[in-house]
mmCIF file of C-alpha atoms and ligand atoms in Angstrom:
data_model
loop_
_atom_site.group_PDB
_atom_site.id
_atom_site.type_symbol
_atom_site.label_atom_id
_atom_site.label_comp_id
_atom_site.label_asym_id
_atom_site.label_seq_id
_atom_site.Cartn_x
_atom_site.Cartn_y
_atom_site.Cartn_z
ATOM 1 C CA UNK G 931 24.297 -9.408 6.175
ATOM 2 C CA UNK G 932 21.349 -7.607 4.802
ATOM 3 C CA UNK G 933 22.061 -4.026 3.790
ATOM 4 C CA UNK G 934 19.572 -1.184 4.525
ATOM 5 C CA UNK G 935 17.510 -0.140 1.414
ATOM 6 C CA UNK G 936 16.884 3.180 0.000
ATOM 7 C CA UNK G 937 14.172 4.213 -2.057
ATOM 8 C CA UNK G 938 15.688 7.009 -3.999
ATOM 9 C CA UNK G 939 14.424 10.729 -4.659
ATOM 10 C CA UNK G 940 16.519 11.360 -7.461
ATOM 11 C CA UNK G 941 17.924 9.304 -10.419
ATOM 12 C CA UNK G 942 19.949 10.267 -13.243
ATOM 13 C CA UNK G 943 21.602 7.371 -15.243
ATOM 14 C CA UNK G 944 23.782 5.688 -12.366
ATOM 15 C CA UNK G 945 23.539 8.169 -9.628
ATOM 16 C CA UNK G 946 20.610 8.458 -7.255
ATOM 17 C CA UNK G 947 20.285 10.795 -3.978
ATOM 18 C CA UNK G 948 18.143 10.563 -1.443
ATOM 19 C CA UNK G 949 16.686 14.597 -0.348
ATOM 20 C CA UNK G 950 14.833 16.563 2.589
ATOM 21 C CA UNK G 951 13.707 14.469 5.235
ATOM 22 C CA UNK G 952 15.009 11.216 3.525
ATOM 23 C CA UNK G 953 18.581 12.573 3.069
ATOM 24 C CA UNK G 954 18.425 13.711 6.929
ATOM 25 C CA UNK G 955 17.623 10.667 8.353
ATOM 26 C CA UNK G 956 20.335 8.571 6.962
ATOM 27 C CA UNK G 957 22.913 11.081 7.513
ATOM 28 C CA UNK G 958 22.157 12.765 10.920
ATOM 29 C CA UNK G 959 20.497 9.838 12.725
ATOM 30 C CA UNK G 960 21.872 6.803 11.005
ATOM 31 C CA UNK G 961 25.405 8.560 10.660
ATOM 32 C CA UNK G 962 26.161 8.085 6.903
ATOM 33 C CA UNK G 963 29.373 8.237 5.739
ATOM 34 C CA UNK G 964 30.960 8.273 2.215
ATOM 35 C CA UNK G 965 32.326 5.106 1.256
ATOM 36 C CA UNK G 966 29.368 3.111 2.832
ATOM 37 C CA UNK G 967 27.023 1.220 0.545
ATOM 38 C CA UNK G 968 22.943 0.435 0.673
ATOM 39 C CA UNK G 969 20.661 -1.185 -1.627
ATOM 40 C CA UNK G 970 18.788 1.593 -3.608
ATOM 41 C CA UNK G 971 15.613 1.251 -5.163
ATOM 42 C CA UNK G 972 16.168 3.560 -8.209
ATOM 43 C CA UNK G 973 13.043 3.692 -10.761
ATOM 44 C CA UNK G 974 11.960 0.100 -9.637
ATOM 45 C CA UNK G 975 15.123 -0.954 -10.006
ATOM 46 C CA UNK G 976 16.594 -2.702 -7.339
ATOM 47 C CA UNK G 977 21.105 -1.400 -7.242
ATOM 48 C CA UNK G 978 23.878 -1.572 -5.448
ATOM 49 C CA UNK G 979 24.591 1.781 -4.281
ATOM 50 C CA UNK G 980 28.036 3.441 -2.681
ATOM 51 C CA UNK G 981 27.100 6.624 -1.044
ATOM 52 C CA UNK G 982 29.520 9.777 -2.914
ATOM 53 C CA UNK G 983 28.506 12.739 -1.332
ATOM 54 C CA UNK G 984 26.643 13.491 1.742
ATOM 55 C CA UNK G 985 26.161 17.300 2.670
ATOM 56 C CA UNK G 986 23.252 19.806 2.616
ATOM 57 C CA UNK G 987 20.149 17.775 3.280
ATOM 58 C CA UNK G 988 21.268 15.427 0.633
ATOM 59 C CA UNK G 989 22.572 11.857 0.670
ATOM 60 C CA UNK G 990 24.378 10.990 -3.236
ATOM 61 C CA UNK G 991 24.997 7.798 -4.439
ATOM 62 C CA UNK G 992 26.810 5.617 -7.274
ATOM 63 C CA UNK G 993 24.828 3.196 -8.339
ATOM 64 C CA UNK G 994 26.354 -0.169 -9.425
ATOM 65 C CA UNK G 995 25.315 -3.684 -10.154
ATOM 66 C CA UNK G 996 21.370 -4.938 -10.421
ATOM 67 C CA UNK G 997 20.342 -7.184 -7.844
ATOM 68 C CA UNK G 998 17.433 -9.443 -8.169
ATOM 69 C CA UNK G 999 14.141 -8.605 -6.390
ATOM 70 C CA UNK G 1000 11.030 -10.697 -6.065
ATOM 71 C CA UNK G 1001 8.058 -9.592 -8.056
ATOM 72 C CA UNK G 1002 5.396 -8.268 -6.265
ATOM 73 C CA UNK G 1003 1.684 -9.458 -6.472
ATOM 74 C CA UNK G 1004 -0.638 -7.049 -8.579
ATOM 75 C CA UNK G 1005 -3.578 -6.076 -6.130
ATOM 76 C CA UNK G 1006 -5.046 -3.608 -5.949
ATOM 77 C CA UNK G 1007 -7.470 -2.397 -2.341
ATOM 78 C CA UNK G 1008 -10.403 -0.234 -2.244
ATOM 79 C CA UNK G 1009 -10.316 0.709 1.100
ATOM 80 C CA UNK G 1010 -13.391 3.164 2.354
ATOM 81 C CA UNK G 1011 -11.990 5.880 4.358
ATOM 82 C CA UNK G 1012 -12.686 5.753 8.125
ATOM 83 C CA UNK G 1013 -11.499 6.629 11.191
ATOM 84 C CA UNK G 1014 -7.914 7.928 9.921
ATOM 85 C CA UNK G 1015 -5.472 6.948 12.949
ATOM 86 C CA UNK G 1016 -6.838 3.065 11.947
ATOM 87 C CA UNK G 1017 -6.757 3.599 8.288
ATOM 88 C CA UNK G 1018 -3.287 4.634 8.477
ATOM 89 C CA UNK G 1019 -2.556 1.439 10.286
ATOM 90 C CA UNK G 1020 -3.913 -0.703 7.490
ATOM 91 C CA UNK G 1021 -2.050 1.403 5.017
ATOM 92 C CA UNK G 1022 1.341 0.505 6.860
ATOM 93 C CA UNK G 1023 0.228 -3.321 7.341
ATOM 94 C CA UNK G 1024 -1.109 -3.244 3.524
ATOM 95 C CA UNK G 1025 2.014 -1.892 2.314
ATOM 96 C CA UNK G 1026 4.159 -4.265 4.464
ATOM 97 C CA UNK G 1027 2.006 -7.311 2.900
ATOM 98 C CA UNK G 1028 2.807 -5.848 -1.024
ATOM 99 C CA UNK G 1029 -0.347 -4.429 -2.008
ATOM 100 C CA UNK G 1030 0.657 -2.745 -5.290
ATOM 101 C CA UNK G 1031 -2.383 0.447 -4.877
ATOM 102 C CA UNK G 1032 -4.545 1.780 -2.647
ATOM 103 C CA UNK G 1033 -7.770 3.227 -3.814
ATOM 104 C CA UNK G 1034 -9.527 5.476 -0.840
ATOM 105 C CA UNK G 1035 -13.029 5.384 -1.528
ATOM 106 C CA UNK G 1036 -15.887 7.983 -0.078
ATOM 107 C CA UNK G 1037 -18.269 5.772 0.189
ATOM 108 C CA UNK G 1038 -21.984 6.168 1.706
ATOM 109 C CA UNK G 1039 -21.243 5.334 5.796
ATOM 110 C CA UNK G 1040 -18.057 7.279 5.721
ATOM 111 C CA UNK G 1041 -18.525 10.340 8.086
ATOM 112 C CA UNK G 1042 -18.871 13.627 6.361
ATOM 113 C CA UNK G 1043 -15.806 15.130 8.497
ATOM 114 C CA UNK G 1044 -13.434 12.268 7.229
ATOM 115 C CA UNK G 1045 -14.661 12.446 3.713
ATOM 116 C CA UNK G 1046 -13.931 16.632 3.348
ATOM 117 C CA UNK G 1047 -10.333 15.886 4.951
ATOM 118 C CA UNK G 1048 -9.571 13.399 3.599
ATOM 119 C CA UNK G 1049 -8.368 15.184 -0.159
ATOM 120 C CA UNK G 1050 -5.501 16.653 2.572
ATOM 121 C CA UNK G 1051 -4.420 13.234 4.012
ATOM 122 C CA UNK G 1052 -3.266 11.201 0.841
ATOM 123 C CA UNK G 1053 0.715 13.330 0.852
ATOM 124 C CA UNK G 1054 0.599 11.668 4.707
ATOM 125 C CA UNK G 1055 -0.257 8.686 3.667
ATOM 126 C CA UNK G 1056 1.712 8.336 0.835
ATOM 127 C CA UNK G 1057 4.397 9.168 3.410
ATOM 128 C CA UNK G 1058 3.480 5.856 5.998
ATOM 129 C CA UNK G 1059 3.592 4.269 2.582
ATOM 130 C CA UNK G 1060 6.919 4.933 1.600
ATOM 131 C CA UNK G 1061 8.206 4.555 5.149
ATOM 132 C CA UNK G 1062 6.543 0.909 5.207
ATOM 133 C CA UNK G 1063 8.412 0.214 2.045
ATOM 134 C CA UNK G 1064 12.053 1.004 2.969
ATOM 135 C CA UNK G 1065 10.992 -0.937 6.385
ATOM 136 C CA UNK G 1066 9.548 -3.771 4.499
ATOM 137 C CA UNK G 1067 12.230 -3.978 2.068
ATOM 138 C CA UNK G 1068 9.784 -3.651 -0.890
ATOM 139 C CA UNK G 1069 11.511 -2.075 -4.535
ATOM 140 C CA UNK G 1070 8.091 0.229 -4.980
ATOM 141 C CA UNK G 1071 5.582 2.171 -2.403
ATOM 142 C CA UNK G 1072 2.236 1.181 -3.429
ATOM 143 C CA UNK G 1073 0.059 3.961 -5.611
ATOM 144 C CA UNK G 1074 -2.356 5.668 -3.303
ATOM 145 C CA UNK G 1075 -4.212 7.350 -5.357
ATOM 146 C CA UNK G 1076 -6.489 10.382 -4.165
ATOM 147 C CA UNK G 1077 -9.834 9.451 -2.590
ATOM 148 C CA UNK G 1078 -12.882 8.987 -5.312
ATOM 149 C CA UNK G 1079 -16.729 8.160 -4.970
ATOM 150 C CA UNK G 1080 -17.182 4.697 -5.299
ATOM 151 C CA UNK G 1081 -19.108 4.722 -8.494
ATOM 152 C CA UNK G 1082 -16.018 6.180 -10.035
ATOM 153 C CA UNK G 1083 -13.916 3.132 -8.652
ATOM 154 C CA UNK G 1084 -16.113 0.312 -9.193
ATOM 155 C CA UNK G 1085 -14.598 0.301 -12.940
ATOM 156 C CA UNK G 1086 -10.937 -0.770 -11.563
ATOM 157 C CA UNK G 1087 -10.109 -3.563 -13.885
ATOM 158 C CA UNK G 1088 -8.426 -6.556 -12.814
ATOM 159 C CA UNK G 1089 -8.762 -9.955 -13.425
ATOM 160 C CA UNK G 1090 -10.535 -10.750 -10.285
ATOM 161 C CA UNK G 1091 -12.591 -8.387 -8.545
ATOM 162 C CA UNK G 1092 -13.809 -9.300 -4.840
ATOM 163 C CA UNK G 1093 -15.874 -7.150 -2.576
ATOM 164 C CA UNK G 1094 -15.577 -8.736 0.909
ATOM 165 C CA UNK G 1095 -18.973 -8.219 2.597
ATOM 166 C CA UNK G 1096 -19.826 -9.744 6.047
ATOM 167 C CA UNK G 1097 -23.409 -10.527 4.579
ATOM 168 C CA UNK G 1098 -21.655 -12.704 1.985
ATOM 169 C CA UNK G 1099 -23.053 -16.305 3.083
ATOM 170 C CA UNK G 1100 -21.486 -19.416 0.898
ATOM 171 C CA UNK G 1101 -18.948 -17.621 -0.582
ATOM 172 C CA UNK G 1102 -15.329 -17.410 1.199
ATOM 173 C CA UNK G 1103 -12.430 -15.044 -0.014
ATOM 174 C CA UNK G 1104 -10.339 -18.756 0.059
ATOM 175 C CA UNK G 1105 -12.598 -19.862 -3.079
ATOM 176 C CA UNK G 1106 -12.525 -17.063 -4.917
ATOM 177 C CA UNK G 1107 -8.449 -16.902 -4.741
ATOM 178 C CA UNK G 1108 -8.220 -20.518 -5.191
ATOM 179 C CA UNK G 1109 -9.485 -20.476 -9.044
ATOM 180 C CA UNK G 1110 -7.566 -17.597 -9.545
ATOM 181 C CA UNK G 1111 -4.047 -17.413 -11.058
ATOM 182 C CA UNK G 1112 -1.293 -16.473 -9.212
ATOM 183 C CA UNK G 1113 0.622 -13.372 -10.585
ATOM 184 C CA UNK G 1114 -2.620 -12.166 -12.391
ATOM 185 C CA UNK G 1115 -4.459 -9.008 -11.445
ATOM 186 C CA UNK G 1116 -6.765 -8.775 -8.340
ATOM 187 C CA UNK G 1117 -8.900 -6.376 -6.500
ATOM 188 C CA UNK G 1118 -10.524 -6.268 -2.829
ATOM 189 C CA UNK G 1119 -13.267 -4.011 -1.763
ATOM 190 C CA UNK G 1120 -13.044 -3.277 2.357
ATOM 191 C CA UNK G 1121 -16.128 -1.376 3.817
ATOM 192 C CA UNK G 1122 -15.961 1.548 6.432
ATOM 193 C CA UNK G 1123 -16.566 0.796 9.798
ATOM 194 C CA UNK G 1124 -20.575 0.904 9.132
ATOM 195 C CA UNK G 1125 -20.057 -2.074 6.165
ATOM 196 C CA UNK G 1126 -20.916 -1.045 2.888
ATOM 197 C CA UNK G 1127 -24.537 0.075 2.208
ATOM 198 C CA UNK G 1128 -26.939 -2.127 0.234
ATOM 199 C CA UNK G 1129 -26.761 -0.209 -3.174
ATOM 200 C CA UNK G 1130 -23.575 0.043 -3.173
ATOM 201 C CA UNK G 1131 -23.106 -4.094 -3.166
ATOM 202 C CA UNK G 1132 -25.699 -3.809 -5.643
ATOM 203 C CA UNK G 1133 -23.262 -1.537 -7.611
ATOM 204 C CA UNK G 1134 -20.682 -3.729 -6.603
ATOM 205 C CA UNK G 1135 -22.537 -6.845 -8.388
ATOM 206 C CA UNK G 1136 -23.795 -5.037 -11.439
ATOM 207 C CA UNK G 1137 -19.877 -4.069 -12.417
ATOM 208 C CA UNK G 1138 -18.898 -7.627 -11.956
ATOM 209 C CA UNK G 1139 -17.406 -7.918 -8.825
ATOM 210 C CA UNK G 1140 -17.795 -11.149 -6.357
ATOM 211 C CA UNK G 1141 -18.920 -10.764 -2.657
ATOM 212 C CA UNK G 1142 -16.773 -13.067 -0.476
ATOM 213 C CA UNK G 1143 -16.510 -13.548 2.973
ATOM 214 C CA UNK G 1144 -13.693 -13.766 5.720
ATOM 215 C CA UNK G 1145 -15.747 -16.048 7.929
ATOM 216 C CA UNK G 1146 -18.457 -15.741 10.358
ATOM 217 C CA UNK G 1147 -17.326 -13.400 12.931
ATOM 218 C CA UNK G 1148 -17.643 -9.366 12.043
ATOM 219 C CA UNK G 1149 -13.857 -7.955 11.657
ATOM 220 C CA UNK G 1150 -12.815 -4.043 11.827
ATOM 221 C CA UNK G 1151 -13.029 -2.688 8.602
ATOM 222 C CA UNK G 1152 -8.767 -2.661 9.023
ATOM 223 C CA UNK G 1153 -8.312 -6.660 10.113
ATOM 224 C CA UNK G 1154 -10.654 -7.369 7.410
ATOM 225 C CA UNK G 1155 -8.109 -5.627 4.663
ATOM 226 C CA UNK G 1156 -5.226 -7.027 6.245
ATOM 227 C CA UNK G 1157 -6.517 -10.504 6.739
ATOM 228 C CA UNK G 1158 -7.599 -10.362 3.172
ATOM 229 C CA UNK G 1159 -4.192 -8.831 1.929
ATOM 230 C CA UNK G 1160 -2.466 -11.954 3.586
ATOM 231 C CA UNK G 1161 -4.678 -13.983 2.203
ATOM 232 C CA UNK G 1162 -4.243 -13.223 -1.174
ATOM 233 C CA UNK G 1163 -0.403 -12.821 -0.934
ATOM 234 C CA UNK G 1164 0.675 -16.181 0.201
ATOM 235 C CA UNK G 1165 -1.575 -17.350 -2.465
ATOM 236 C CA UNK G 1166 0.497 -15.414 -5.252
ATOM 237 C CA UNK G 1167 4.078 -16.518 -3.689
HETATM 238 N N1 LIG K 1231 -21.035 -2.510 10.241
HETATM 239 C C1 LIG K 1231 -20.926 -3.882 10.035
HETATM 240 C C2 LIG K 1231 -19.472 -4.370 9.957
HETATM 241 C C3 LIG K 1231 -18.585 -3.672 8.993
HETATM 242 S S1 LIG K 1231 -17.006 -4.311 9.067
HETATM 243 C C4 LIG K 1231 -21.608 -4.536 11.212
HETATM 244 O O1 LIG K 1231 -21.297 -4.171 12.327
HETATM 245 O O2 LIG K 1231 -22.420 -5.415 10.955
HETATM 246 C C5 LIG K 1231 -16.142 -3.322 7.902
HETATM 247 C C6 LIG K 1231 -15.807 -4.011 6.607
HETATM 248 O O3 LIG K 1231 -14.930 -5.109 6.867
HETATM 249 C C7 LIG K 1231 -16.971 -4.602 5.838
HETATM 250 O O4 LIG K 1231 -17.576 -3.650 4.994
HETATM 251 C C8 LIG K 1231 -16.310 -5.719 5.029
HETATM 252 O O5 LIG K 1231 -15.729 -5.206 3.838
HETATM 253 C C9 LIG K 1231 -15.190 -6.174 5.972
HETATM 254 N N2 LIG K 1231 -15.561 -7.349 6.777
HETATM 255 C C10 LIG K 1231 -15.638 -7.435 8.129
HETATM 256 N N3 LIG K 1231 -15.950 -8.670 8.523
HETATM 257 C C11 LIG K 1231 -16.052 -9.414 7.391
HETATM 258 C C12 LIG K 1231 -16.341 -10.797 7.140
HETATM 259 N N4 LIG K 1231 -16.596 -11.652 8.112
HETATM 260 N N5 LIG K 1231 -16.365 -11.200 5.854
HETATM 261 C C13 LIG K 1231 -16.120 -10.341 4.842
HETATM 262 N N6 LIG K 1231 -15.847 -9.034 5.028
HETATM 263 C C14 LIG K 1231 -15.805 -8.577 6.286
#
């Protein structure tokens, strides 16, 4: 039987506790009880873990033996922020799929409303994130990192950069992922709902990254990032 897995709030040594919200839902709606054991993720650390104490918004455990857990592939997404209820989506799917960091980029056809709130949006995001992860059954949430200006993002280094642009004609994202080795770094650029503007491919291009496309037919901005995600993943497993 699988067990449930916790991604812990708190660890010291070999305890862990869960808190808040967290600690809530396993022991009002799940019915915790001490005595029962979970895997915890404690500090990227995958453990066995026997809850101790469960009172006052807060779950405790003992943690015990390492278990093995699958490494994860290293890719980073540049995702330009759109419309948020379908952005969140992506950030579920993305999460769900092992991307290991999500960069939210302002970038030029993102409307001015989502760009000033989106600075307030990354705690709920990080939130779908971490909620993906337990549900996924990942060791890690992905980094989202607070949105930035393109320009400022264009520098992420990996070993292989791709931008996927629907003007992108001989190029497919299958090529590019082909030559590259699995369990090495990679990056993917996904537009806003408007596709990214011609400068900023040309900014794309000058910092070294490779336009690639998902095929002929023009994908939401959120199939495109999880289409390329899965992609990429079940090259690097
Ligand atoms: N506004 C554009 C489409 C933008 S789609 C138009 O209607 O012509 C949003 C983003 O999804 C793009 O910026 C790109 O990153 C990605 N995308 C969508 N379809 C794609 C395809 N066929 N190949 C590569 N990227 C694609």
């Amino acid at each position: 039987m699988t067990r449930r897995r916790w991604l812990a709030d708190e660890v010291r040594g070999d305890k862990a506790a869960l808190t808040g919200k967290h600690a809530e839902h396993l022991s009002r709606v799940l019915r915790a009880r001490v005595g029962q054991e979970f895997d915890v993720s404690a500090g990227g650390r995958l453990r066995r873990g026997r809850v101790v104490a469960v009172e006052g918004g807060r779950v405790e455990f003992a943690l015990g033996e390492e278990l093995n857990a699958p490494a994860e592939p290293q890719v980073t997404l540049l995702l330009a922020i759109y419309k948020f209820d379908r952005m969140e989506w992506a950030l579920e799917k993305l999460t769900e799929l092992g991307a290991a960091r999500i960069v939210p980029i302002l970038s030029k056809r993102t409307e001015t409303h989502l760009a000033k709130a989106a600075a307030k949006r990354v705690e709920r995001w990080r939130r779908i994130a971490q909620e993906a992860t337990e549900q996924s059954r990942r060791l890690e949430p992905p980094e989202i990192l607070a949105p930035v200006r393109l320009k400022d993002a264009v520098g992420t280094e990996a070993l292989t950069r791709i931008v996927l642009a629907e003007s992108e004609q001989s190029v497919s994202l299958a090529d590019v992922v082909r030559v590259h080795p699995a369990g090495e770094s990679l990056a993917l650029a996904v537009g806003p709902e408007g596709g990214w503007a011609e400068d900023e491919l040309r900014l794309f291009a000058e910092a070294g990254w490779t336009a690639a496309s998902l095929g002929e037919r023009i994908l939401r901005a959120e199939t495109a990032a999880i289409a390329a995600m899965a992609i990429v993943a079940s090259h690097s497993s």
